[in-house]
Amino acid sequence: MSLCEDFLLCNFPKCRAKLSGFAWVTACSHAFCDQHGSGEFSHSPAICPACSSALSGKLDIVRTELAPSEEYKAMVLAGLRPEIVLDISARALAFWTYQVHQERLFQEYSLSRAETQVKQAEKLLAQQSQSRELELSAMRGEISSLKKVMEEYKRKYSEVSERLMERNRQYQKLQGLYDSLRLRNMVVGEREGIRFAPPEFAPARRQDNTGMEGHHSTYNSPSFLGTGSEGNKIFSTLEPDHTRSFFRFNSPANSQSHAFVRKQ
């Protein structure tokens, strides 16, 4: 509370209310609001709530009006000698100065306590911030290492994918070669079987429209047989039971060196 302020505050520890109307003042220079003064000073002996001083005198506690009327102000000091008036005024000013001084000390104490709390909060905040920075740095390092691991796995995945695609291409190529060789051997086996067939299974001669004779096999011969220059694209329809009787399958590695014809 500054000196220019024209009001006092209740000195009760948990009140600190602005005084107005009536106030209780004590000989130990403390002032209380009407509510707490009435409650604290209603029993005997009276004890000051602010400094715990005993107030046993008749005039140690006074309930005064803070805004007296003009008639009261005109008569309260009337008839007193000037020195008495000045002494009363000096005591009243001393009471006001003490209240202002106490209020300044209280505000300084509150400010010091608040500054201490702020410093503690700042220290705690700095510690927490440092801890969070360390955690963040550790997490950044972990993220960086995980990115490196992920890049390594991507590279390995790419290599494995390329090898798998190459293997698939090789497999498709070998599969096509195997199918081509198998069909070629099936045709060769069919022809060899017809040539070495017994007389009773010999093909019957027939004469076409041109007057030339030909052989007609009793076996189920292919309905269509294409023999081009490459000899790889051959289509045939053979009965499974007849084809097993005169040729067999070999692996692609041995198909060029072994014939698929059963020896008679």
XYZ file of N, CA and C in Angstrom:
792
model
N 0.851 -1.191 0.000
C 0.000 0.000 0.000
C 0.886 1.239 0.000
N 0.706 2.134 -0.922
C 1.506 3.349 -1.026
C 0.975 4.428 -0.096
N 1.782 5.468 0.086
C 1.400 6.550 0.991
C 0.241 7.382 0.464
N 0.052 7.332 -0.848
C -1.014 8.157 -1.412
C -2.382 7.512 -1.272
N -2.426 6.269 -0.882
C -3.709 5.600 -0.733
C -4.345 6.043 0.584
N -5.661 6.188 0.554
C -6.376 6.726 1.711
C -7.227 5.684 2.398
N -6.809 4.431 2.368
C -7.547 3.392 3.075
C -6.563 2.404 3.663
N -7.036 1.704 4.681
C -6.242 0.674 5.342
C -6.818 -0.688 5.014
N -6.013 -1.726 5.296
C -6.429 -3.104 5.100
C -6.533 -3.805 6.438
N -7.430 -4.749 6.512
C -7.591 -5.516 7.728
C -6.334 -6.318 7.994
N -5.851 -6.267 9.246
C -4.618 -6.973 9.604
C -4.853 -8.423 10.004
N -6.072 -8.890 9.877
C -6.310 -10.309 10.158
C -5.590 -11.141 9.091
N -4.854 -12.208 9.507
C -3.967 -12.920 8.558
C -4.648 -13.380 7.282
N -5.875 -13.863 7.357
C -6.525 -14.423 6.175
C -7.603 -13.514 5.600
N -7.645 -12.270 6.036
C -8.689 -11.381 5.559
C -8.154 -10.419 4.506
N -7.333 -9.467 4.914
C -6.720 -8.501 4.011
C -7.778 -7.712 3.228
N -8.914 -7.446 3.858
C -9.979 -6.701 3.197
C -9.804 -5.203 3.426
N -10.328 -4.441 2.487
C -10.266 -2.991 2.610
C -11.221 -2.541 3.714
N -10.721 -1.685 4.610
C -11.529 -1.228 5.734
C -12.461 -0.097 5.299
N -13.702 -0.208 5.719
C -14.698 0.822 5.415
C -15.764 0.796 6.506
N -16.406 1.915 6.708
C -17.439 1.980 7.735
C -16.814 2.057 9.114
N -16.837 0.961 9.863
C -16.245 0.907 11.201
C -15.055 -0.045 11.194
N -14.083 0.258 12.067
C -12.890 -0.574 12.196
C -12.499 -0.659 13.665
N -11.833 -1.735 13.996
C -11.315 -1.961 15.343
C -9.815 -1.690 15.322
N -9.387 -0.742 16.147
C -7.973 -0.388 16.236
C -7.488 -0.736 17.639
N -6.203 -1.119 17.708
C -5.627 -1.574 18.980
C -4.462 -0.682 19.365
N -4.068 -0.802 20.612
C -2.936 -0.015 21.107
C -1.626 -0.466 20.501
N -1.577 -1.657 19.945
C -0.355 -2.150 19.280
C -0.329 -1.754 17.807
N -1.157 -0.780 17.405
C -1.173 -0.191 16.066
C -1.619 -1.175 14.992
N -2.630 -1.929 15.275
C -3.220 -2.823 14.283
C -4.689 -2.461 14.108
N -5.209 -2.764 12.919
C -6.595 -2.439 12.591
C -7.245 -3.674 11.996
N -8.522 -3.823 12.340
C -9.267 -5.003 11.881
C -10.638 -4.561 11.404
N -11.169 -5.350 10.500
C -12.504 -5.051 9.994
C -13.526 -5.311 11.097
N -14.724 -4.797 10.891
C -15.757 -4.904 11.917
C -16.129 -6.361 12.178
N -16.103 -7.193 11.148
C -16.480 -8.596 11.312
C -15.486 -9.353 12.185
N -14.192 -9.289 11.870
C -13.208 -10.032 12.638
C -12.938 -9.371 13.990
N -13.043 -8.015 14.058
C -12.857 -7.357 15.354
C -13.937 -7.753 16.340
N -15.156 -7.801 15.896
C -16.254 -8.191 16.781
C -16.088 -9.619 17.252
N -15.619 -10.484 16.386
C -15.455 -11.877 16.779
C -14.262 -12.121 17.667
N -13.151 -11.438 17.445
C -11.933 -11.686 18.205
C -11.935 -10.978 19.562
N -12.545 -9.819 19.635
C -12.459 -9.035 20.854
C -13.719 -9.107 21.709
N -14.561 -10.078 21.453
C -15.791 -10.219 22.238
C -15.564 -10.970 23.543
N -14.467 -11.648 23.690
C -14.191 -12.406 24.908
C -12.967 -11.813 25.592
N -12.809 -12.119 26.874
C -11.747 -11.574 27.701
C -10.874 -12.711 28.222
N -9.548 -12.533 28.312
C -8.792 -11.351 27.868
C -8.637 -11.351 26.354
N -8.596 -10.154 25.795
C -8.480 -10.012 24.350
C -7.026 -10.130 23.927
N -6.813 -10.821 22.815
C -5.475 -11.035 22.246
C -5.494 -10.506 20.827
N -4.450 -9.747 20.483
C -4.364 -9.213 19.124
C -4.104 -10.356 18.144
N -4.919 -10.536 17.115
C -4.708 -11.614 16.161
C -3.455 -11.438 15.309
N -2.937 -10.186 15.216
C -1.789 -9.932 14.357
C -0.469 -10.179 15.067
N -0.319 -9.683 16.310
C 0.958 -9.820 17.025
C 0.840 -10.583 18.330
N -0.358 -11.066 18.659
C -0.605 -11.868 19.873
C -0.325 -11.085 21.160
N -0.458 -9.762 21.110
C -0.273 -8.940 22.314
C -1.553 -8.945 23.144
N -1.387 -8.901 24.474
C -2.541 -8.864 25.385
C -3.096 -7.447 25.424
N -4.397 -7.349 25.280
C -5.070 -6.057 25.276
C -6.028 -6.008 26.462
N -5.461 -5.686 27.606
C -6.261 -5.712 28.843
C -6.736 -4.335 29.280
N -6.152 -3.244 28.698
C -6.549 -1.901 29.092
C -7.925 -1.533 28.573
N -8.483 -0.498 29.249
C -9.823 -0.070 28.887
C -9.857 0.512 27.480
N -8.799 1.235 27.118
C -8.736 1.870 25.809
C -7.723 1.195 24.879
N -7.361 -0.035 25.170
C -6.449 -0.749 24.261
C -7.159 -1.172 22.967
N -8.473 -1.270 23.005
C -9.251 -1.628 21.825
C -10.351 -0.579 21.676
N -10.429 0.001 20.487
C -11.426 1.029 20.226
C -12.080 0.745 18.880
N -13.403 0.811 18.903
C -14.158 0.701 17.644
C -14.437 2.115 17.171
N -13.860 2.450 16.014
C -13.948 3.818 15.536
C -14.620 3.875 14.187
N -15.189 5.046 13.914
C -15.825 5.272 12.620
C -14.802 5.898 11.678
N -14.617 5.244 10.520
C -13.590 5.696 9.587
C -14.011 6.926 8.813
N -15.305 7.192 8.682
C -15.787 8.396 7.985
C -16.730 9.151 8.926
N -16.196 9.858 9.932
C -17.050 10.544 10.918
C -17.775 11.739 10.297
N -18.783 12.156 10.963
C -19.575 13.282 10.474
C -18.835 14.596 10.740
N -19.318 15.647 10.142
C -18.696 16.958 10.318
C -18.846 17.434 11.769
N -19.989 17.150 12.420
C -20.197 17.552 13.806
C -19.194 16.865 14.718
N -18.911 15.596 14.451
C -17.942 14.863 15.277
C -16.551 15.458 15.101
N -16.155 15.727 13.853
C -14.841 16.300 13.624
C -14.716 17.693 14.249
N -15.824 18.433 14.322
C -15.776 19.774 14.905
C -15.675 19.737 16.419
N -16.158 18.701 17.071
C -16.208 18.670 18.522
C -15.218 17.727 19.175
N -14.588 16.792 18.443
C -13.784 15.783 19.081
C -12.524 16.359 19.745
N -11.940 17.406 19.150
C -10.729 18.000 19.714
C -10.988 19.416 20.263
N -12.213 19.786 20.306
C -12.542 21.145 20.778
C -12.195 21.281 22.261
N -11.592 22.430 22.627
C -11.262 22.712 24.016
C -9.926 22.186 24.459
N -9.248 21.426 23.586
C -7.939 20.890 23.961
C -6.858 21.886 23.608
N -5.769 21.874 24.432
C -4.666 22.782 24.162
C -3.977 22.372 22.862
N -3.334 23.294 22.209
C -2.681 22.982 20.933
C -1.677 21.849 21.033
N -0.903 21.819 22.097
C 0.072 20.735 22.211
C -0.601 19.370 22.320
N -1.781 19.357 22.959
C -2.500 18.085 23.062
C -3.057 17.687 21.691
N -3.565 18.682 20.996
C -4.067 18.413 19.645
C -2.948 17.891 18.762
N -1.773 18.550 18.844
C -0.634 18.099 18.043
C -0.169 16.719 18.475
N -0.186 16.447 19.758
C 0.224 15.117 20.231
C -0.735 14.034 19.723
N -2.024 14.333 19.771
C -3.007 13.372 19.263
C -2.820 13.171 17.758
N -2.605 14.279 17.061
C -2.397 14.172 15.616
C -1.132 13.378 15.292
N -0.074 13.625 16.069
C 1.180 12.889 15.833
C 0.990 11.397 16.069
N 0.264 11.052 17.116
C 0.013 9.629 17.379
C -0.841 8.999 16.266
N -1.811 9.741 15.783
C -2.649 9.238 14.699
C -1.826 9.047 13.418
N -0.930 10.002 13.135
C -0.062 9.870 11.971
C 0.924 8.718 12.137
N 1.414 8.538 13.346
C 2.329 7.423 13.603
C 1.609 6.083 13.366
N 0.342 6.013 13.804
C -0.432 4.793 13.551
C -0.560 4.553 12.050
N -0.871 5.593 11.286
C -1.024 5.458 9.821
C 0.303 5.073 9.165
N 1.419 5.706 9.633
C 2.733 5.399 9.070
C 3.117 3.957 9.354
N 2.791 3.496 10.552
C 3.106 2.100 10.887
C 2.318 1.136 9.996
N 1.074 1.435 9.766
C 0.266 0.583 8.898
C 0.826 0.549 7.465
N 1.249 1.727 6.986
C 1.827 1.776 5.645
C 3.129 0.975 5.595
N 3.963 1.134 6.646
C 5.235 0.414 6.695
C 5.007 -1.104 6.757
N 4.076 -1.529 7.568
C 3.773 -2.954 7.675
C 3.249 -3.519 6.346
N 2.431 -2.711 5.694
C 1.900 -3.157 4.406
C 3.019 -3.274 3.373
N 3.982 -2.314 3.411
C 5.103 -2.406 2.483
C 5.954 -3.635 2.776
N 6.201 -3.906 4.048
C 6.958 -5.116 4.392
C 6.228 -6.384 3.940
N 4.917 -6.393 4.115
C 4.150 -7.557 3.682
C 4.223 -7.733 2.162
N 4.106 -6.623 1.437
C 4.179 -6.717 -0.018
C 5.577 -7.153 -0.471
N 6.620 -6.658 0.208
C 7.974 -7.084 -0.131
C 8.174 -8.574 0.161
N 7.616 -9.019 1.284
C 7.706 -10.444 1.608
C 6.960 -11.276 0.563
N 5.784 -10.821 0.167
C 5.023 -11.549 -0.850
C 5.771 -11.576 -2.176
N 6.403 -10.407 -2.505
C 7.168 -10.343 -3.750
C 8.380 -11.276 -3.702
N 9.076 -11.283 -2.559
C 10.237 -12.165 -2.422
C 9.823 -13.631 -2.503
N 8.722 -13.955 -1.871
C 8.237 -15.343 -1.929
C 7.836 -15.718 -3.348
N 7.173 -14.772 -4.036
C 6.781 -15.047 -5.421
C 8.017 -15.208 -6.309
N 9.045 -14.359 -6.097
C 10.267 -14.483 -6.884
C 10.958 -15.813 -6.632
N 10.954 -16.243 -5.363
C 11.549 -17.547 -5.042
C 10.801 -18.672 -5.741
N 9.490 -18.599 -5.718
C 8.696 -19.608 -6.405
C 8.940 -19.577 -7.915
N 9.075 -18.353 -8.454
C 9.341 -18.238 -9.897
C 10.702 -18.837 -10.236
N 11.714 -18.564 -9.402
C 13.040 -19.128 -9.653
C 13.018 -20.654 -9.571
N 12.300 -21.168 -8.576
C 12.182 -22.623 -8.472
C 11.467 -23.207 -9.691
N 10.413 -22.501 -10.123
C 9.694 -22.976 -11.309
C 10.587 -22.907 -12.547
N 11.363 -21.830 -12.679
C 12.275 -21.717 -13.818
C 13.349 -22.798 -13.778
N 13.872 -23.069 -12.583
C 14.880 -24.128 -12.447
C 14.298 -25.487 -12.825
N 13.097 -25.747 -12.311
C 12.438 -27.007 -12.647
C 12.144 -27.078 -14.147
N 11.708 -25.961 -14.717
C 11.428 -25.931 -16.150
C 12.700 -26.154 -16.963
N 13.824 -25.552 -16.503
C 15.092 -25.749 -17.207
C 15.528 -27.206 -17.140
N 15.356 -27.837 -15.965
C 15.709 -29.248 -15.838
C 14.842 -30.117 -16.738
N 13.542 -29.835 -16.727
C 12.644 -30.607 -17.581
C 12.959 -30.375 -19.059
N 13.271 -29.109 -19.403
C 13.617 -28.816 -20.793
C 14.897 -29.536 -21.204
N 15.898 -29.546 -20.305
C 17.144 -30.255 -20.606
C 16.896 -31.744 -20.752
N 16.062 -32.287 -19.851
C 15.732 -33.704 -19.951
C 15.013 -34.012 -21.256
N 14.074 -33.134 -21.639
C 13.358 -33.350 -22.897
C 14.301 -33.222 -24.100
N 15.260 -32.315 -24.014
C 16.225 -32.179 -25.101
C 17.075 -33.435 -25.229
N 17.489 -34.007 -24.079
C 18.270 -35.243 -24.127
C 17.437 -36.377 -24.719
N 16.189 -36.480 -24.273
C 15.319 -37.516 -24.829
C 15.099 -37.312 -26.323
N 14.895 -36.045 -26.712
C 14.680 -35.751 -28.129
C 15.920 -36.078 -28.954
N 17.100 -35.756 -28.406
C 18.337 -36.086 -29.108
C 18.505 -37.591 -29.252
N 18.182 -38.328 -28.162
C 18.277 -39.786 -28.237
C 17.291 -40.345 -29.252
N 16.074 -39.795 -29.271
C 15.075 -40.267 -30.236
C 15.491 -39.936 -31.670
N 16.120 -38.770 -31.872
C 16.599 -38.436 -33.207
C 17.688 -39.400 -33.657
N 18.621 -39.737 -32.712
C 19.640 -40.720 -33.060
C 19.046 -42.069 -33.385
N 18.038 -42.469 -32.608
C 17.386 -43.753 -32.873
C 16.669 -43.733 -34.218
N 16.013 -42.611 -34.524
C 15.334 -42.494 -35.821
C 16.342 -42.568 -36.962
N 17.489 -41.908 -36.775
C 18.517 -41.944 -37.809
C 19.033 -43.361 -38.032
N 19.288 -44.086 -36.924
C 19.756 -45.473 -37.068
C 18.691 -46.352 -37.700
N 17.419 -46.128 -37.337
C 16.344 -46.911 -37.939
C 16.203 -46.609 -39.425
N 16.432 -45.360 -39.812
C 16.390 -45.025 -41.236
C 17.491 -45.747 -41.990
N 18.685 -45.820 -41.381
C 19.780 -46.534 -42.026
C 19.440 -48.013 -42.178
N 18.870 -48.591 -41.113
C 18.474 -49.996 -41.187
C 17.411 -50.200 -42.267
N 16.455 -49.267 -42.336
C 15.405 -49.376 -43.339
C 15.985 -49.279 -44.748
N 16.944 -48.375 -44.955
C 17.575 -48.265 -46.262
C 18.324 -49.541 -46.620
N 18.981 -50.140 -45.611
C 19.683 -51.396 -45.862
C 18.705 -52.505 -46.241
N 17.572 -52.566 -45.535
C 16.564 -53.569 -45.873
C 15.966 -53.309 -47.260
N 15.781 -52.042 -47.615
C 15.268 -51.726 -48.955
C 16.255 -52.189 -50.028
N 17.551 -51.941 -49.769
C 18.556 -52.358 -50.743
C 18.565 -53.883 -50.884
N 18.520 -54.596 -49.746
C 18.492 -56.060 -49.805
C 17.224 -56.551 -50.500
N 16.102 -55.896 -50.212
C 14.841 -56.292 -50.853
C 14.917 -56.089 -52.365
N 15.538 -54.959 -52.771
C 15.684 -54.705 -54.200
C 16.565 -55.767 -54.859
N 17.668 -56.136 -54.183
C 18.548 -57.159 -54.743
C 17.830 -58.501 -54.847
N 17.118 -58.862 -53.788
C 16.390 -60.132 -53.797
C 15.307 -60.123 -54.875
N 14.633 -58.988 -55.042
C 13.596 -58.895 -56.076
C 14.197 -59.051 -57.466
N 15.345 -58.418 -57.686
C 15.988 -58.553 -58.992
C 16.418 -59.986 -59.252
N 16.989 -60.635 -58.212
C 17.382 -62.035 -58.390
C 16.179 -62.927 -58.638
N 15.084 -62.645 -57.943
C 13.876 -63.437 -58.140
C 13.329 -63.250 -59.555
N 13.331 -62.026 -60.053
C 12.857 -61.790 -61.414
C 13.750 -62.495 -62.433
N 15.074 -62.460 -62.177
C 15.989 -63.155 -63.077
C 15.738 -64.654 -63.051
N 15.526 -65.199 -61.842
C 15.207 -66.626 -61.741
C 13.893 -66.954 -62.447
N 12.916 -66.093 -62.339
C 11.638 -66.333 -63.014
C 11.815 -66.318 -64.529
N 12.617 -65.363 -65.021
C 12.876 -65.334 -66.458
C 13.600 -66.604 -66.923
N 14.590 -67.039 -66.137
C 15.287 -68.272 -66.486
C 14.338 -69.464 -66.444
N 13.463 -69.477 -65.437
C 12.502 -70.583 -65.321
C 11.555 -70.603 -66.518
N 11.044 -69.423 -66.900
C 10.151 -69.366 -68.050
C 10.859 -69.813 -69.334
N 12.117 -69.413 -69.458
C 12.888 -69.809 -70.632
C 13.093 -71.314 -70.668
N 13.486 -71.908 -69.529
C 13.686 -73.354 -69.455
C 12.379 -74.106 -69.636
N 11.304 -73.547 -69.102
C 10.005 -74.200 -69.248
C 9.589 -74.229 -70.715
N 9.807 -73.104 -71.432
C 9.486 -73.093 -72.860
C 10.349 -74.067 -73.651
N 11.651 -74.128 -73.302
C 12.544 -75.068 -73.976
C 12.129 -76.507 -73.697
N 11.754 -76.754 -72.444
C 11.332 -78.111 -72.079
C 10.061 -78.493 -72.828
N 9.087 -77.608 -72.897
C 7.847 -77.921 -73.610
C 8.123 -78.163 -75.099
N 9.018 -77.353 -75.679
C 9.341 -77.529 -77.092
C 9.993 -78.885 -77.357
N 10.969 -79.246 -76.478
C 11.629 -80.528 -76.642
C 10.677 -81.688 -76.379
N 9.806 -81.544 -75.446
C 8.858 -82.621 -75.147
C 7.923 -82.866 -76.330
N 7.401 -81.779 -76.917
C 6.537 -81.952 -78.080
C 7.293 -82.549 -79.266
N 8.536 -82.112 -79.443
C 9.330 -82.668 -80.540
C 9.558 -84.164 -80.350
N 9.893 -84.584 -79.146
C 10.114 -86.008 -78.862
C 8.822 -86.810 -78.996
N 7.699 -86.174 -78.639
C 6.422 -86.872 -78.803
C 6.159 -87.153 -80.282
N 6.439 -86.209 -81.145
C 6.220 -86.403 -82.584
C 7.171 -87.470 -83.132
N 8.448 -87.376 -82.727
C 9.419 -88.384 -83.187
C 9.014 -89.767 -82.715
N 8.584 -89.868 -81.437
C 8.151 -91.165 -80.923
C 6.946 -91.696 -81.673
N 6.024 -90.818 -82.042
C 4.847 -91.217 -82.794
C 5.252 -91.794 -84.158
N 6.168 -91.117 -84.814
C 6.598 -91.597 -86.127
C 7.350 -92.921 -86.035
N 8.229 -93.022 -85.038
C 8.974 -94.266 -84.868
C 8.036 -95.407 -84.491
N 7.049 -95.151 -83.712
C 6.106 -96.204 -83.341
C 5.318 -96.701 -84.528
N 4.961 -95.793 -85.421
C 4.221 -96.214 -86.609
C 5.108 -97.045 -87.538
N 6.387 -96.628 -87.633
C 7.285 -97.339 -88.551
C 7.592 -98.741 -88.065
N 7.748 -98.928 -86.752
C 8.091 -100.243 -86.205
C 6.871 -100.991 -85.669
N 5.702 -100.600 -86.058
C 4.506 -101.289 -85.578
C 4.406 -102.674 -86.225
N 3.787 -103.725 -85.611
C 3.601 -105.071 -86.176
C 2.694 -104.999 -87.403
N 2.720 -106.046 -88.273
C 1.906 -106.024 -89.507
C 0.434 -105.875 -89.249
N -0.036 -106.537 -88.155
C -1.473 -106.450 -87.928
C -1.920 -105.045 -87.543
N -0.914 -104.244 -87.041
C -1.246 -102.842 -86.722
C -0.749 -101.887 -87.782
N -0.346 -102.474 -88.965
C 0.178 -101.622 -90.037
C -0.935 -100.752 -90.580
N -0.625 -99.599 -91.020
C -1.673 -98.700 -91.530
C -2.216 -99.176 -92.844
N -3.472 -99.080 -93.049
C -4.132 -99.484 -94.300
C -3.869 -98.469 -95.380
N -3.654 -99.000 -96.602
C -3.399 -98.106 -97.724
C -4.727 -97.511 -98.221
N -4.638 -96.294 -98.579
C -5.807 -95.607 -99.108
C -5.379 -94.788 -100.309
N -6.300 -94.450 -101.122
C -6.023 -93.689 -102.340
C -6.830 -92.408 -102.297
N -6.092 -91.320 -102.451
C -6.772 -90.028 -102.368
C -7.267 -89.627 -103.741
N -7.753 -88.443 -103.866
C -8.323 -87.969 -105.117
C -7.300 -87.802 -106.212
N -6.003 -87.705 -105.840
C -4.949 -87.514 -106.844
C -4.479 -88.815 -107.421
N -4.935 -89.938 -106.932
C -4.543 -91.247 -107.426
C -3.352 -91.837 -106.716
N -2.827 -91.116 -105.646
C -1.676 -91.616 -104.906
C -2.156 -92.322 -103.684
N -1.416 -93.396 -103.385
C -1.780 -94.205 -102.233
C -1.097 -93.660 -100.996
N -1.752 -93.843 -99.893
C -1.178 -93.424 -98.613
C -1.506 -94.411 -97.536
N -0.916 -94.291 -96.401
C -1.132 -95.161 -95.251
C -2.098 -94.498 -94.300
N -2.970 -95.308 -93.762
C -3.914 -94.839 -92.742
C -3.692 -95.675 -91.492
N -3.205 -95.037 -90.443
C -2.868 -95.753 -89.206
C -4.116 -96.042 -88.416
N -4.079 -97.242 -87.764
C -5.180 -97.601 -86.867
C -5.070 -96.881 -85.539
N -3.881 -96.283 -85.292
C -3.750 -95.517 -84.052
C -4.415 -94.151 -84.212
N -4.704 -93.592 -83.074
C -5.269 -92.244 -83.091
C -4.149 -91.254 -83.379
N -3.989 -90.932 -84.623
C -2.920 -90.011 -85.013
C -3.362 -88.590 -84.717
N -2.406 -87.641 -84.675
C -2.776 -86.247 -84.387
C -3.687 -85.703 -85.461
N -4.666 -84.947 -85.042
C -5.587 -84.320 -85.980
C -4.925 -83.197 -86.744
N -3.876 -82.578 -86.130
C -3.149 -81.514 -86.813
C -1.720 -81.586 -86.370
N -0.784 -81.547 -87.317
C 0.633 -81.624 -86.995
C 1.353 -80.612 -87.868
N 1.897 -79.624 -87.244
C 2.608 -78.610 -88.001
C 4.096 -78.796 -87.865
N 4.815 -78.917 -88.979
C 6.272 -79.083 -88.952
C 6.859 -77.949 -89.744
N 7.262 -76.916 -89.032
C 7.876 -75.776 -89.697
C 9.368 -75.962 -89.809
N 10.020 -74.872 -90.244
C 11.468 -74.923 -90.402
C 12.165 -74.992 -89.065
N 11.616 -74.341 -88.037
C 12.251 -74.378 -86.722
C 11.991 -75.684 -86.005
N 10.900 -76.294 -86.218
C 10.564 -77.573 -85.587
C 10.221 -77.455 -84.122
N 10.002 -76.239 -83.631
C 9.738 -76.065 -82.208
C 8.260 -75.880 -81.926
N 7.521 -75.292 -82.854
C 6.094 -75.025 -82.605
C 5.280 -76.134 -83.252
N 4.944 -77.130 -82.476
C 4.232 -78.320 -82.971
C 3.007 -78.502 -82.121
N 1.871 -78.728 -82.741
C 0.634 -78.968 -82.018
C 0.129 -80.351 -82.388
N -0.258 -81.130 -81.444
C -0.753 -82.496 -81.676
C -1.721 -82.869 -80.592
N -2.621 -83.786 -80.921
C -3.564 -84.348 -79.945
C -3.376 -85.847 -79.965
N -2.791 -86.371 -78.893
C -2.486 -87.800 -78.774
C -3.265 -88.391 -77.637
N -3.656 -89.641 -77.783
C -4.313 -90.350 -76.706
C -3.275 -90.774 -75.694
N -3.471 -90.561 -74.400
C -2.453 -90.882 -73.400
C -2.123 -92.356 -73.374
N -3.094 -93.262 -73.560
C -2.812 -94.699 -73.438
C -1.917 -95.183 -74.562
N -2.085 -94.668 -75.780
C -1.271 -95.118 -76.909
C 0.122 -94.566 -76.846
N 0.265 -93.304 -76.381
C 1.600 -92.696 -76.385
C 2.490 -93.323 -75.354
N 1.940 -93.840 -74.233
C 2.783 -94.461 -73.227
C 3.390 -95.762 -73.713
N 2.801 -96.410 -74.755
C 3.255 -97.740 -75.177
C 4.516 -97.694 -75.994
N 4.860 -96.521 -76.558
C 6.038 -96.570 -77.414
C 6.989 -95.385 -77.224
N 6.816 -94.527 -76.225
C 7.877 -93.552 -75.920
C 7.730 -93.137 -74.454
N 8.808 -92.549 -73.946
C 8.865 -92.110 -72.568
C 9.448 -90.689 -72.511
N 9.345 -90.064 -71.334
C 9.852 -88.699 -71.152
C 11.192 -88.734 -70.470
N 12.088 -87.900 -70.897
C 13.360 -87.682 -70.221
C 13.459 -86.219 -69.806
N 14.428 -85.941 -68.969
C 14.657 -84.557 -68.548
C 15.187 -83.764 -69.716
N 15.062 -82.399 -69.680
C 15.568 -81.588 -70.786
C 17.046 -81.762 -71.020
N 17.829 -82.102 -69.952
C 19.277 -82.235 -70.114
C 19.632 -83.463 -70.922
N 18.822 -84.539 -70.859
C 19.132 -85.783 -71.555
C 18.323 -85.971 -72.823
N 17.440 -85.003 -73.154
C 16.555 -85.197 -74.300
C 17.300 -85.144 -75.611
N 18.470 -84.507 -75.668
C 19.202 -84.416 -76.921
C 20.052 -85.631 -77.206
N 20.388 -86.417 -76.175
C 21.283 -87.573 -76.351
C 20.572 -88.908 -76.290
N 19.299 -88.965 -75.887
C 18.547 -90.211 -75.787
C 17.280 -90.107 -76.586
N 16.932 -91.183 -77.247
C 15.690 -91.219 -78.006
C 14.561 -91.671 -77.116
N 13.378 -91.149 -77.361
C 12.209 -91.480 -76.549
C 11.387 -92.555 -77.252
N 12.048 -93.615 -77.784
C 11.367 -94.699 -78.502
C 11.672 -95.997 -77.803
N 10.619 -96.707 -77.531
C 10.799 -98.029 -76.924
C 11.318 -99.005 -77.994
N 12.387 -99.672 -77.646
C 13.008 -100.634 -78.562
C 12.145 -101.872 -78.692
N 11.969 -102.318 -79.951
C 11.168 -103.512 -80.218
C 12.001 -104.772 -80.103
